[in-house]
């Protein structure tokens, strides 16, 4: 079984994601392909990085994760493959794999990064505007066919990284960040709830809102009430019971939330 | 062949539906997965119930239909599997399977409902906010692997039901409901057209609009003209030829339409 | 391997595209199905034709491309299958396959067009509003099973065609058309860049904007600057570096762009 996932900012109207699947199946007919997202905000590398990061570990070992949010397409930015943990990652060298590299460092996984210089694994004609099709989908399919990294190009050790938001220690607790706002209007942050000393009594302050205690579930609160809880990745999340915290607070990505322990 | 379908209110941006596929393939690598919809209005159980209902019968026998519109995630609401007709249904016990249960009653199909109490078929760590991933996708994949219902938990016979809109008899015909508005702006109702005595002469009244006769196809009318016809499920539909009846009439789900026979 | 692609204006909320997959798998369980797009503007045949055209050649030989943008559903318009090049095309005879037929003419491929008259390959009950499900998905699945064209109905040679925008020669160069605006706001045109005599010195005029030179990549320009380059199909594209040309220029499909050679 050969699984390839797709994370892009291509949208779902123009047929680009379908074209990736055609390219993949032409080279590796047995590949199973899953869309993670094609709705990344155009050219928002951080958003793409975080959405891929939340999903990739749930796939079977040896899955190949293609990620194409690529404002530098057609320039000198390098096309790369990363092998780490149980997975492969294919895409532009622009920092979209930074959270994956951090996972590897925290877990002491071996990391191999290959600069895709061997054009023999690209489509015959490489456009300057659609490397997702002409380079990345093609290389991902060859990987799925068992082509070893060493055939694809030289190894490198200086991948581009982006700055990921991190919780900052304060005198009284944590200064943390809204890293994403999901469809339900829940505010996702960068603070692992297990870092909070006394969850039951912690106070989460955001604009004029103040929430006491980190609870366990959306259900435990009056509808509309602001709550703080652990999200599905164990990070602190601010939500409104059966409502949208984003709407209530006008929060946006990058906003600061204070946690008082 | 093992087919699993997905109907959720997760949207398509945040990667949640991709994560479900990863979880499924890790447990059942040969599963074929089809998205029915991830665009259910957040937490709208009735909408999810009706969209799943229109689609499920078109899948091969033994398909497993996962449906996660789950405002009660993390509370005491039960996770369940229903087996009826030729299909399995996996999701929260909140009424989303009500139309399926009604189909079973009308067709005298055997119904088995299992309360998913055996955590051995869940992911090792169950979050309180993403049971779609940690419980339902995992259980669906085990079902696809052939795990029998009896292994998953005790049978129950009191599933939660929601109130489905139903046509009401009036002195002169029917009082019916707009149950959905599709992408084209067509108004879907709850009245099987075969219940109308004299279709050619029936009058369909909605707000200031009056349509005479239930016709056979969109094509048979002047562009822009309001028409009444049988939709793809044999229910009465109000449409505007090559236009949007929803726009013309400002109709919304729940509105009442009168049919005079 | 049997690949079926889907291009429709069904949207992704109402479950219609999922239903197509159910119908296909019931008839041809081994079919692999790829969505090209379900976000074609409702009933916009030209848009559907161009999006399918950009994608279809990237799929493996013998792939079956289903395209359903079908304002005439339920009328006398013919359901057809076209076989040309290495592919099959299934859908309504309303011009949506015009670019494919032009490719065949330019490449001298044999073209066979079959009027789907044999109802034995449809679903048992054909609605008048959802031929995508009842006719086209069913026929595509039978094709994937190896049913020959001759079994499906009589051959015809007068398929409906739509008018495709074409570059027009002027005294000083070309008058060309915006044929699509993609998610990034790039303006796609109908002019193959290789038709331009001196790309380095050509001037592209659109409204009050004037761009000198057709360059190779998005990257080669100041952010926000308007540029002209070859798109992924080798056609002239007008873009704004790391921005949206559509927003800057308020361009829309059908607008005229002048190219001075």
XYZ file of C-alpha atoms in Angstrom:
783
model
C 0.000 0.000 0.000
C 1.280 3.439 -0.961
C -0.469 6.443 0.504
C 0.058 9.991 -0.704
C -1.627 12.931 1.027
C -2.180 16.381 -0.439
C -2.044 19.713 1.388
C -2.245 22.763 -0.897
C -3.620 26.249 -1.362
C -5.046 25.339 -4.787
C -8.710 25.536 -3.813
C -11.168 23.000 -5.154
C -12.627 24.755 -8.144
C -9.861 24.971 -10.724
C -9.104 21.274 -11.033
C -5.479 21.532 -9.902
C -5.814 18.939 -7.152
C -7.428 16.526 -9.615
C -4.494 17.014 -11.949
C -2.092 16.026 -9.144
C -3.982 12.755 -8.794
C -3.747 12.070 -12.520
C 0.009 12.648 -12.480
C 0.424 10.371 -9.468
C -1.653 7.510 -10.877
C 0.118 7.664 -14.236
C 3.396 6.924 -12.433
C 2.147 4.835 -9.505
C -1.231 3.294 -10.364
C -1.671 1.650 -6.983
C -1.246 4.832 -4.914
C -4.076 5.702 -2.537
C -4.502 9.464 -2.335
C -6.095 11.467 0.493
C -6.783 15.185 0.487
C -5.784 16.800 3.764
C -6.678 20.306 2.609
C -6.765 22.363 -0.553
C -8.187 25.341 1.304
C -5.012 26.752 2.839
C -5.172 30.547 2.577
C -3.248 31.300 -0.643
C 0.499 31.462 0.063
C 0.057 31.173 3.849
C 2.945 28.848 4.659
C 2.400 28.915 8.433
C -1.239 27.900 8.100
C -0.348 25.052 5.750
C 2.448 23.929 8.066
C 0.127 23.721 11.080
C -2.721 21.955 9.284
C -0.354 19.336 7.872
C 1.259 18.930 11.281
C -2.051 18.186 13.007
C -2.890 15.460 10.506
C 0.271 13.706 9.335
C 0.863 11.379 12.291
C -2.522 9.748 11.875
C -1.533 8.201 8.555
C 0.051 4.754 8.185
C 3.829 4.447 8.279
C 5.586 5.189 4.991
C 2.850 7.596 3.891
C 4.105 10.368 1.623
C 2.882 13.836 2.478
C 2.861 16.320 -0.400
C 2.542 19.967 0.691
C 2.415 22.753 -1.844
C 1.985 26.285 -0.546
C 4.576 27.826 -2.753
C 4.814 31.595 -3.229
C 8.341 31.096 -4.568
C 7.380 28.717 -7.399
C 9.666 29.202 -10.377
C 12.417 30.941 -8.355
C 15.589 29.457 -6.914
C 13.828 28.024 -3.854
C 14.737 24.346 -3.661
C 12.311 21.465 -4.171
C 12.925 18.943 -1.391
C 11.977 15.613 0.132
C 12.298 15.078 3.860
C 12.345 11.640 5.432
C 11.779 11.576 9.157
C 9.879 9.542 11.682
C 7.840 7.089 9.645
C 7.025 9.500 6.846
C 8.148 11.249 3.698
C 7.403 14.909 2.965
C 7.607 16.411 -0.503
C 7.353 20.107 -1.344
C 9.107 23.430 -1.621
C 11.892 24.331 0.802
C 10.142 27.320 2.312
C 9.531 26.305 5.906
C 6.241 24.454 5.466
C 7.816 21.397 7.108
C 9.178 23.276 10.148
C 6.774 21.655 12.674
C 7.696 18.237 11.295
C 11.397 18.998 11.766
C 10.688 20.123 15.343
C 8.851 16.853 16.011
C 11.912 15.012 14.737
C 14.235 16.981 17.031
C 12.023 16.442 20.062
C 11.790 12.722 19.357
C 15.390 12.252 18.191
C 14.252 10.892 14.853
C 16.786 10.673 12.091
C 16.212 13.349 9.454
C 17.242 13.039 5.802
C 16.615 15.935 3.446
C 17.109 15.610 -0.257
C 17.412 18.487 -2.726
C 15.461 17.323 -5.784
C 18.021 17.936 -8.483
C 17.494 14.846 -10.596
C 15.068 16.085 -13.239
C 14.637 12.528 -14.468
C 11.932 12.133 -11.826
C 10.041 15.274 -12.890
C 7.472 15.455 -15.686
C 9.193 15.942 -19.083
C 8.148 19.602 -19.342
C 8.434 21.606 -16.149
C 6.377 24.805 -16.189
C 7.500 27.728 -14.078
C 4.120 28.108 -12.366
C 2.878 24.622 -11.432
C 5.629 22.644 -9.705
C 2.951 20.849 -7.679
C 2.111 18.993 -10.866
C 5.423 18.947 -12.708
C 7.822 18.215 -9.841
C 6.196 17.355 -6.526
C 3.382 15.009 -7.603
C 5.763 13.253 -9.957
C 8.463 12.778 -7.317
C 5.914 11.654 -4.711
C 4.672 8.979 -7.101
C 8.212 7.758 -7.791
C 8.816 7.588 -4.032
C 5.634 5.523 -3.746
C 7.140 3.220 -6.379
C 10.128 2.664 -4.106
C 12.715 4.999 -5.637
C 15.320 5.648 -2.896
C 16.109 9.180 -1.721
C 19.694 8.850 -2.914
C 18.466 8.701 -6.514
C 16.569 11.970 -6.259
C 19.414 14.384 -5.532
C 22.035 15.352 -2.970
C 21.323 15.497 0.768
C 21.258 18.919 2.416
C 21.188 19.986 6.055
C 20.068 23.602 5.937
C 16.344 23.544 5.229
C 14.510 26.850 5.450
C 12.540 27.246 8.678
C 9.728 29.601 9.593
C 9.161 31.096 13.007
C 6.458 29.107 14.792
C 4.509 30.818 17.575
C 5.557 29.518 21.012
C 4.137 30.111 24.491
C 6.168 32.629 26.486
C 6.755 32.353 30.223
C 5.523 35.353 32.229
C 5.806 36.152 35.938
C 2.291 34.914 36.572
C 1.856 32.211 33.918
C 1.914 32.180 30.104
C 1.538 34.559 27.239
C 0.251 32.397 24.364
C -0.963 32.837 20.782
C -4.029 32.103 18.715
C -2.459 29.878 16.045
C -5.629 28.962 14.181
C -9.374 29.541 14.176
C -11.272 26.467 13.072
C -14.577 26.194 11.210
C -16.511 26.145 14.468
C -14.868 29.389 15.607
C -12.745 27.673 18.242
C -9.473 29.444 19.026
C -6.519 27.089 18.928
C -3.392 28.132 20.805
C 0.226 27.026 21.130
C 0.093 26.051 24.828
C 0.078 22.351 25.779
C -2.451 22.179 28.619
C -0.141 19.876 30.561
C 2.239 22.824 30.998
C -0.377 24.592 33.145
C 0.305 23.956 36.805
C -3.186 24.049 38.272
C -5.688 23.656 35.482
C -8.743 23.854 37.687
C -7.842 27.327 38.923
C -5.989 28.791 35.953
C -7.475 31.971 34.499
C -7.487 32.487 30.746
C -7.725 36.167 29.759
C -8.510 37.293 26.249
C -9.601 40.864 25.570
C -12.493 41.561 27.876
C -13.178 37.903 28.455
C -11.963 35.928 31.427
C -12.420 32.195 31.821
C -11.721 30.363 35.041
C -10.540 26.775 34.877
C -9.583 24.516 32.008
C -12.372 22.004 31.620
C -12.602 18.726 29.784
C -15.314 19.069 27.165
C -17.487 21.440 25.186
C -20.526 19.931 26.839
C -19.741 21.093 30.356
C -21.013 24.642 30.144
C -24.023 26.829 29.441
C -24.589 27.332 25.664
C -22.817 30.493 24.531
C -20.534 30.557 27.562
C -16.807 30.989 26.918
C -14.761 28.015 28.020
C -11.128 26.873 27.961
C -10.312 23.254 27.319
C -7.749 20.884 25.784
C -8.134 20.557 22.022
C -7.646 17.313 20.117
C -3.853 17.831 20.153
C -3.717 18.598 23.881
C -3.292 22.340 23.334
C -5.315 24.991 25.133
C -8.405 25.976 23.137
C -10.831 28.796 23.811
C -14.381 27.997 22.686
C -17.961 29.122 23.134
C -20.330 26.306 24.093
C -22.397 25.533 20.937
C -21.232 28.831 19.487
C -18.286 30.588 17.900
C -15.599 32.045 20.179
C -14.125 33.783 17.134
C -17.375 35.626 16.551
C -17.882 36.551 20.193
C -14.333 37.859 20.602
C -13.390 38.932 17.036
C -10.190 36.973 17.570
C -7.772 36.389 14.741
C -4.628 34.343 14.217
C -1.654 35.899 16.027
C -3.690 37.406 18.881
C -2.217 37.121 22.373
C -4.000 35.262 25.186
C -2.831 35.455 28.805
C -2.921 32.471 31.121
C -2.602 33.113 34.846
C -1.684 30.061 36.827
C -14.053 -4.460 -0.839
C -14.723 -2.275 2.173
C -16.318 1.093 1.616
C -16.528 3.790 4.263
C -18.354 7.059 3.593
C -17.917 10.302 5.516
C -20.591 12.879 6.332
C -19.444 15.626 8.701
C -19.624 19.305 9.556
C -15.807 19.560 9.649
C -15.412 21.713 6.550
C -12.571 21.072 4.153
C -9.946 23.519 5.289
C -8.734 22.303 8.654
C -7.590 18.830 7.621
C -9.976 16.961 9.925
C -11.486 14.843 7.135
C -7.998 13.890 5.952
C -7.140 12.795 9.465
C -10.173 10.468 9.475
C -8.806 8.795 6.336
C -5.404 8.328 7.930
C -6.949 6.695 10.990
C -9.063 4.403 8.812
C -6.192 3.292 6.570
C -3.916 2.629 9.539
C -6.454 0.066 10.786
C -7.940 -1.133 7.482
C -5.509 -0.464 4.616
C -7.845 -1.780 1.946
C -10.779 0.516 2.797
C -12.119 2.677 -0.016
C -13.297 6.014 1.369
C -15.834 8.395 -0.189
C -16.718 11.846 1.064
C -20.464 12.426 1.055
C -20.191 15.888 2.587
C -17.998 17.826 4.985
C -20.037 20.970 4.474
C -22.959 20.247 6.786
C -23.838 23.488 8.593
C -21.922 23.208 11.893
C -23.937 21.213 14.441
C -27.036 20.979 12.210
C -28.070 17.391 12.899
C -31.223 17.537 10.750
C -29.319 18.761 7.708
C -26.684 16.053 8.105
C -29.388 13.420 8.581
C -31.154 14.374 5.346
C -28.006 14.621 3.213
C -26.798 11.220 4.405
C -30.267 9.781 3.806
C -30.387 10.922 0.182
C -27.049 9.280 -0.566
C -26.607 6.136 1.497
C -28.720 3.733 -0.548
C -26.628 4.298 -3.648
C -23.586 2.657 -2.098
C -22.776 -1.046 -2.363
C -24.106 -3.443 0.240
C -22.070 -3.614 3.441
C -20.851 -0.024 3.062
C -20.147 1.681 6.366
C -21.522 5.199 6.702
C -19.733 7.411 9.215
C -21.684 10.536 10.192
C -20.274 13.063 12.620
C -22.342 16.143 13.361
C -21.802 16.075 17.052
C -22.630 19.073 19.246
C -22.556 16.767 22.268
C -18.994 15.502 21.754
C -17.342 14.816 25.077
C -20.630 14.576 27.005
C -22.583 11.481 28.004
C -24.209 11.090 24.569
C -23.580 7.556 23.409
C -21.371 6.569 20.474
C -23.276 3.980 18.436
C -23.247 1.671 15.430
C -26.497 0.842 13.673
C -26.838 -2.110 11.344
C -29.915 -2.067 9.147
C -30.823 -2.823 5.580
C -27.570 -3.567 3.847
C -25.531 -0.969 5.694
C -23.689 0.031 8.831
C -23.896 3.506 10.361
C -21.364 4.836 12.859
C -21.667 8.071 14.809
C -23.069 9.851 17.824
C -26.482 8.872 19.197
C -28.106 12.241 18.619
C -30.744 11.536 15.999
C -28.625 11.881 12.884
C -29.682 8.369 11.842
C -33.434 8.983 12.328
C -34.292 8.843 8.580
C -32.377 5.582 8.280
C -34.342 4.114 11.186
C -37.590 5.228 9.529
C -36.538 3.525 6.295
C -35.934 0.366 8.282
C -39.378 0.540 9.882
C -41.117 1.160 6.584
C -39.270 -1.738 4.976
C -39.383 -4.063 7.979
C -35.617 -4.372 8.016
C -34.006 -5.817 11.089
C -32.288 -3.113 13.166
C -29.356 -3.738 15.478
C -27.941 -0.863 17.487
C -24.745 -1.187 19.437
C -23.553 1.149 22.187
C -19.814 1.472 21.598
C -18.544 0.692 25.067
C -15.538 -1.426 24.191
C -12.725 1.115 24.208
C -10.388 -1.500 22.759
C -11.633 -0.462 19.329
C -10.968 3.249 19.911
C -7.644 5.004 19.397
C -5.421 4.644 22.485
C -5.933 8.275 23.562
C -9.480 9.574 23.235
C -9.681 13.368 23.249
C -12.836 15.034 24.496
C -13.255 17.140 21.354
C -12.573 14.904 18.332
C -14.470 11.628 18.634
C -14.745 11.520 14.843
C -11.063 10.655 14.833
C -10.602 8.868 18.145
C -13.773 6.753 18.238
C -15.860 6.751 15.066
C -13.179 6.466 12.351
C -11.404 3.815 14.401
C -14.559 1.755 14.959
C -15.606 2.098 11.302
C -12.235 0.733 10.219
C -12.520 -2.213 12.595
C -15.997 -2.924 11.223
C -14.485 -2.855 7.729
C -12.005 -5.438 8.983
C -14.895 -7.716 9.902
C -15.180 -7.145 13.642
C -18.722 -8.239 14.619
C -21.129 -5.839 16.338
C -21.262 -8.047 19.379
C -17.594 -7.296 20.091
C -18.153 -3.536 20.113
C -20.557 -3.185 23.030
C -24.049 -4.009 24.273
C -27.107 -3.715 22.054
C -29.600 -0.948 22.848
C -33.115 -0.248 21.613
C -33.719 3.370 22.557
C -31.727 5.465 20.077
C -32.301 9.221 20.174
C -34.554 10.466 17.388
C -35.084 13.922 15.997
C -38.354 15.273 14.694
C -38.350 15.051 10.904
C -40.635 17.386 8.972
C -43.621 15.507 7.529
C -46.378 16.572 5.138
C -49.647 17.390 6.940
C -53.055 16.602 5.499
C -55.320 19.641 5.090
C -58.946 19.904 3.946
C -57.858 20.829 0.444
C -54.517 19.011 0.047
C -51.187 19.180 1.877
C -49.213 21.535 4.079
C -45.587 20.659 3.409
C -42.114 21.918 4.371
C -38.970 23.163 2.709
C -36.480 20.601 4.056
C -33.422 21.747 2.111
C -32.255 24.327 -0.383
C -29.668 22.927 -2.764
C -26.780 24.678 -4.503
C -28.956 25.522 -7.493
C -31.530 27.212 -5.253
C -34.086 24.448 -5.700
C -36.482 24.018 -2.773
C -36.727 20.419 -1.650
C -39.833 19.395 0.311
C -41.062 16.452 2.323
C -43.978 15.487 0.035
C -43.667 12.386 -2.179
C -45.246 13.480 -5.461
C -47.064 10.187 -5.739
C -49.179 11.250 -2.747
C -50.718 14.042 -4.868
C -54.003 12.895 -6.380
C -54.095 14.878 -9.611
C -50.614 16.139 -10.362
C -51.538 17.893 -13.573
C -54.004 20.170 -11.817
C -52.483 20.516 -8.366
C -51.669 24.048 -7.280
C -48.489 24.713 -5.306
C -48.665 27.934 -3.274
C -45.631 29.523 -1.686
C -45.755 33.115 -0.468
C -46.998 35.190 -3.368
C -46.116 32.499 -5.886
C -48.576 30.025 -7.312
C -47.589 27.190 -9.615
C -50.127 25.081 -11.462
C -49.302 21.480 -12.228
C -46.415 19.256 -11.254
C -44.314 18.770 -14.345
C -41.605 16.311 -15.226
C -38.443 18.274 -15.863
C -36.629 21.584 -15.435
C -36.521 21.950 -19.189
C -40.266 22.240 -19.694
C -40.709 25.900 -18.847
C -39.717 29.439 -19.717
C -36.358 30.390 -18.151
C -36.942 32.099 -14.800
C -40.441 30.674 -14.465
C -41.334 28.968 -11.186
C -42.117 25.277 -11.585
C -42.992 22.315 -9.399
C -41.606 18.897 -10.207
C -40.447 15.607 -8.717
C -36.881 15.776 -7.407
C -34.384 12.946 -7.707
C -35.926 11.224 -4.655
C -39.501 11.558 -5.923
C -40.311 14.435 -3.555
C -41.987 17.654 -4.642
C -39.442 20.320 -5.544
C -40.026 23.976 -6.321
C -37.524 25.380 -8.829
C -37.008 28.307 -11.162
C -36.134 27.257 -14.732
C -32.405 27.979 -15.174
C -32.532 30.134 -12.049
C -32.707 29.996 -8.268
C -36.112 29.549 -6.638
C -34.481 30.331 -3.293
C -33.382 33.710 -4.554
C -36.707 34.537 -6.194
C -38.731 33.587 -3.132
C -36.263 34.165 -0.262
C -37.253 30.718 0.966
C -35.451 29.026 3.801
C -35.461 25.603 5.407
C -38.596 25.119 7.524
C -40.874 27.324 5.402
C -44.394 26.060 4.743
C -45.672 25.362 1.214
C -49.367 24.655 0.498
C -50.441 22.103 -2.079
C -54.054 22.211 -3.255
C -55.186 19.038 -4.947
C -6.940 -0.201 -13.077
C -10.033 1.779 -13.936
C -10.000 5.491 -13.263
C -13.075 7.690 -13.369
C -12.820 11.453 -12.867
C -15.662 13.760 -11.898
C -16.222 17.353 -13.047
C -19.560 18.835 -11.993
C -21.385 21.927 -10.776
C -22.905 19.988 -7.865
C -20.980 21.720 -5.094
C -19.683 19.726 -2.157
C -22.379 20.216 0.428
C -25.421 18.331 -0.810
C -23.838 14.895 -1.123
C -24.438 14.550 -4.870
C -20.798 13.803 -5.698
C -20.708 11.146 -2.992
C -23.776 9.552 -4.511
C -21.990 9.321 -7.884
C -19.211 7.371 -6.188
C -21.687 4.973 -4.612
C -23.333 4.311 -7.978
C -19.952 3.734 -9.633
C -18.663 1.341 -6.969
C -21.889 -0.660 -6.970
C -21.303 -1.418 -10.663
C -17.489 -1.380 -10.805
C -16.055 -2.031 -7.336
C -12.441 -1.651 -8.441
C -12.863 1.842 -9.952
C -10.541 4.543 -8.617
C -12.363 7.879 -8.551
C -10.809 11.359 -8.586
C -12.638 14.633 -8.198
C -11.463 17.216 -10.715
C -13.971 19.827 -9.576
C -17.461 20.049 -8.138
C -17.255 23.827 -7.935
C -18.023 24.730 -11.542
C -20.293 27.795 -11.482
C -23.818 26.310 -11.744
C -24.734 25.640 -15.388
C -21.576 27.319 -16.760
C -20.710 24.899 -19.542
C -17.725 26.901 -20.828
C -16.096 27.023 -17.403
C -16.581 23.301 -16.918
C -15.214 22.609 -20.400
C -12.016 24.571 -19.757
C -11.347 23.136 -16.300
C -11.784 19.581 -17.571
C -9.585 20.375 -20.564
C -6.696 21.585 -18.410
C -6.732 18.406 -16.344
C -7.757 15.434 -18.478
C -4.437 14.738 -20.246
C -2.637 14.230 -16.962
C -4.594 11.076 -16.201
C -3.508 7.577 -17.225
C -4.610 6.189 -20.586
C -8.103 4.722 -20.651
C -9.303 7.025 -17.850
C -12.989 7.855 -18.044
C -13.862 11.513 -17.568
C -17.384 12.194 -16.355
C -18.520 15.805 -16.780
C -21.933 16.961 -15.655
C -22.794 20.611 -16.096
C -26.231 20.052 -17.453
C -28.790 22.866 -17.662
C -30.797 20.736 -20.115
C -31.209 17.737 -17.798
C -34.523 16.037 -18.458
C -34.988 17.577 -21.923
C -34.223 16.048 -25.309
C -30.487 16.841 -25.130
C -28.588 13.640 -25.790
C -26.500 11.760 -23.234
C -23.225 10.807 -24.932
C -19.889 9.066 -24.601
C -16.906 10.297 -26.605
C -13.835 8.184 -27.164
C -10.807 10.067 -28.416
C -7.103 10.150 -27.786
C -6.521 7.806 -24.912
C -9.663 8.719 -23.014
C -13.392 8.338 -22.642
C -15.719 11.234 -21.861
C -19.237 10.765 -20.498
C -21.844 13.503 -20.091
C -24.548 15.583 -21.713
C -24.242 16.608 -25.367
C -24.170 20.335 -24.697
C -20.705 21.375 -25.777
C -18.824 20.648 -22.573
C -16.440 18.410 -24.549
C -15.717 20.996 -27.277
C -12.061 21.582 -26.233
C -11.491 17.829 -26.219
C -12.899 17.549 -29.748
C -10.616 20.391 -30.853
C -7.613 18.580 -29.362
C -8.618 15.505 -31.355
C -8.843 17.506 -34.577
C -5.501 19.174 -34.016
C -3.860 15.853 -33.284
C -5.756 13.806 -35.872
C -7.048 11.452 -33.229
C -9.906 9.164 -34.156
C -13.171 10.310 -32.554
C -16.091 8.012 -31.746
C -19.246 9.483 -30.254
C -22.004 7.310 -28.954
C -25.571 8.420 -28.230
C -26.487 6.617 -25.024
C -29.768 5.053 -26.037
C -29.407 1.670 -24.406
C -31.229 2.179 -21.098
C -29.988 -1.202 -19.943
C -26.824 0.560 -18.758
C -28.714 3.228 -16.779
C -29.986 2.824 -13.230
C -33.392 1.097 -13.182
C -35.261 4.313 -12.337
C -34.109 7.398 -14.218
C -35.207 10.648 -12.579
C -35.688 13.724 -14.722
C -33.411 15.873 -12.562
C -30.311 13.822 -11.707
C -28.898 12.158 -14.824
C -25.413 12.446 -13.313
C -26.463 9.671 -10.980
C -29.000 7.748 -13.017
C -27.303 7.772 -16.432
C -23.752 9.125 -16.498
C -22.235 7.545 -13.371
C -23.862 4.246 -14.265
C -22.588 4.277 -17.860
C -19.101 5.357 -16.770
C -18.939 2.404 -14.396
C -20.035 -0.012 -17.122
C -17.344 1.435 -19.404
C -14.839 0.842 -16.617
C -16.060 -2.762 -16.576
C -15.126 -3.056 -20.231
C -18.500 -2.646 -21.930
C -17.761 -1.616 -25.551
C -19.138 1.623 -27.013
C -21.127 -0.313 -29.595
C -23.273 -1.775 -26.818
C -24.255 1.624 -25.459
C -26.071 3.091 -28.444
C -25.660 4.311 -32.017
C -22.697 6.404 -33.127
C -23.354 10.033 -34.046
C -21.209 12.657 -35.745
C -22.918 15.937 -34.935
C -22.096 16.696 -31.307
C -23.114 20.101 -29.994
C -20.227 22.547 -29.786
C -19.870 25.783 -27.886
C -17.947 28.806 -29.072
C -14.542 28.843 -27.394
C -12.727 32.162 -27.077
C -9.798 32.386 -29.537
C -7.020 34.943 -29.949
C -7.688 37.338 -32.829
C -4.938 38.714 -35.060
C -4.681 42.506 -35.107
C -2.448 44.845 -37.130
C -0.042 45.178 -34.239
C -0.345 41.819 -32.464
C -3.201 39.987 -30.740
C -6.548 40.697 -29.193
C -7.027 37.979 -26.590
C -9.514 36.988 -23.880
C -9.549 36.351 -20.169
C -10.852 32.759 -20.165
C -10.589 32.111 -16.435
C -9.589 33.727 -13.169
C -8.004 31.250 -10.798
C -8.054 31.165 -7.001
C -4.906 33.270 -6.803
C -6.459 35.988 -8.968
C -4.293 35.157 -11.983
C -5.882 35.978 -15.343
C -5.690 33.083 -17.751
C -5.990 33.860 -21.471
C -6.421 32.003 -24.739
C -3.057 32.971 -26.286
C -0.275 30.371 -26.490
C 2.850 32.359 -25.599
C 4.767 30.672 -28.391
C 2.569 32.567 -30.856
C 4.138 35.853 -29.685
C 6.996 36.853 -31.974
C 9.269 38.704 -29.562
C 8.302 37.821 -26.029
C 10.940 39.963 -24.384
C 9.596 43.142 -25.971
C 5.889 42.382 -26.289
C 3.558 44.758 -24.500
C 0.462 43.435 -22.756
C -2.242 46.073 -22.306
C -5.219 45.594 -20.034
C -7.361 48.532 -18.965
C -4.990 51.118 -17.547
C -2.258 48.561 -17.005
C 0.631 47.986 -19.352
C 3.190 45.226 -18.888
C 6.363 45.007 -20.903
C 7.863 41.618 -21.647
C 6.625 38.108 -21.020
C 8.727 36.703 -18.226
C 9.297 33.203 -16.960
C 8.125 33.094 -13.387
C 6.060 34.773 -10.674
C 9.219 35.243 -8.650
C 10.923 37.615 -11.067
C 9.227 40.831 -10.047
C 8.548 43.231 -7.198
C 5.661 42.071 -4.979
C 2.397 43.588 -6.191
C 3.797 44.364 -9.636
C 1.759 43.264 -12.644
C 3.522 40.686 -14.794
C 2.824 38.604 -17.880
C 4.085 35.042 -18.107
C 3.356 31.600 -19.500
C 0.860 29.664 -17.394
C 1.085 25.934 -16.739
C -0.546 25.209 -20.138
C 1.793 27.562 -22.023
C -0.888 30.254 -22.378
C -0.303 33.908 -21.579
C -1.241 34.737 -17.992
C -1.458 38.118 -16.325
C -0.587 38.029 -12.632
C 0.380 40.285 -9.762
C 3.537 39.135 -7.927
C 2.369 37.659 -4.590
C -1.004 39.337 -5.140
C -4.234 39.116 -7.110
C -4.293 40.559 -10.622
C -8.063 40.098 -10.614
C -8.383 42.346 -7.589
C -5.994 44.981 -8.897
C -7.680 45.164 -12.318
C -11.275 44.088 -11.535
C -10.931 41.722 -14.480
C -13.569 39.166 -15.277
C -13.938 36.261 -17.668
C -14.517 37.494 -21.221
C -12.516 40.702 -20.854
C -10.274 41.687 -23.780
C -6.499 42.026 -23.402
C -4.321 43.543 -26.142
C -0.877 42.188 -26.961
C 1.438 44.379 -29.029
C 4.287 42.486 -30.590
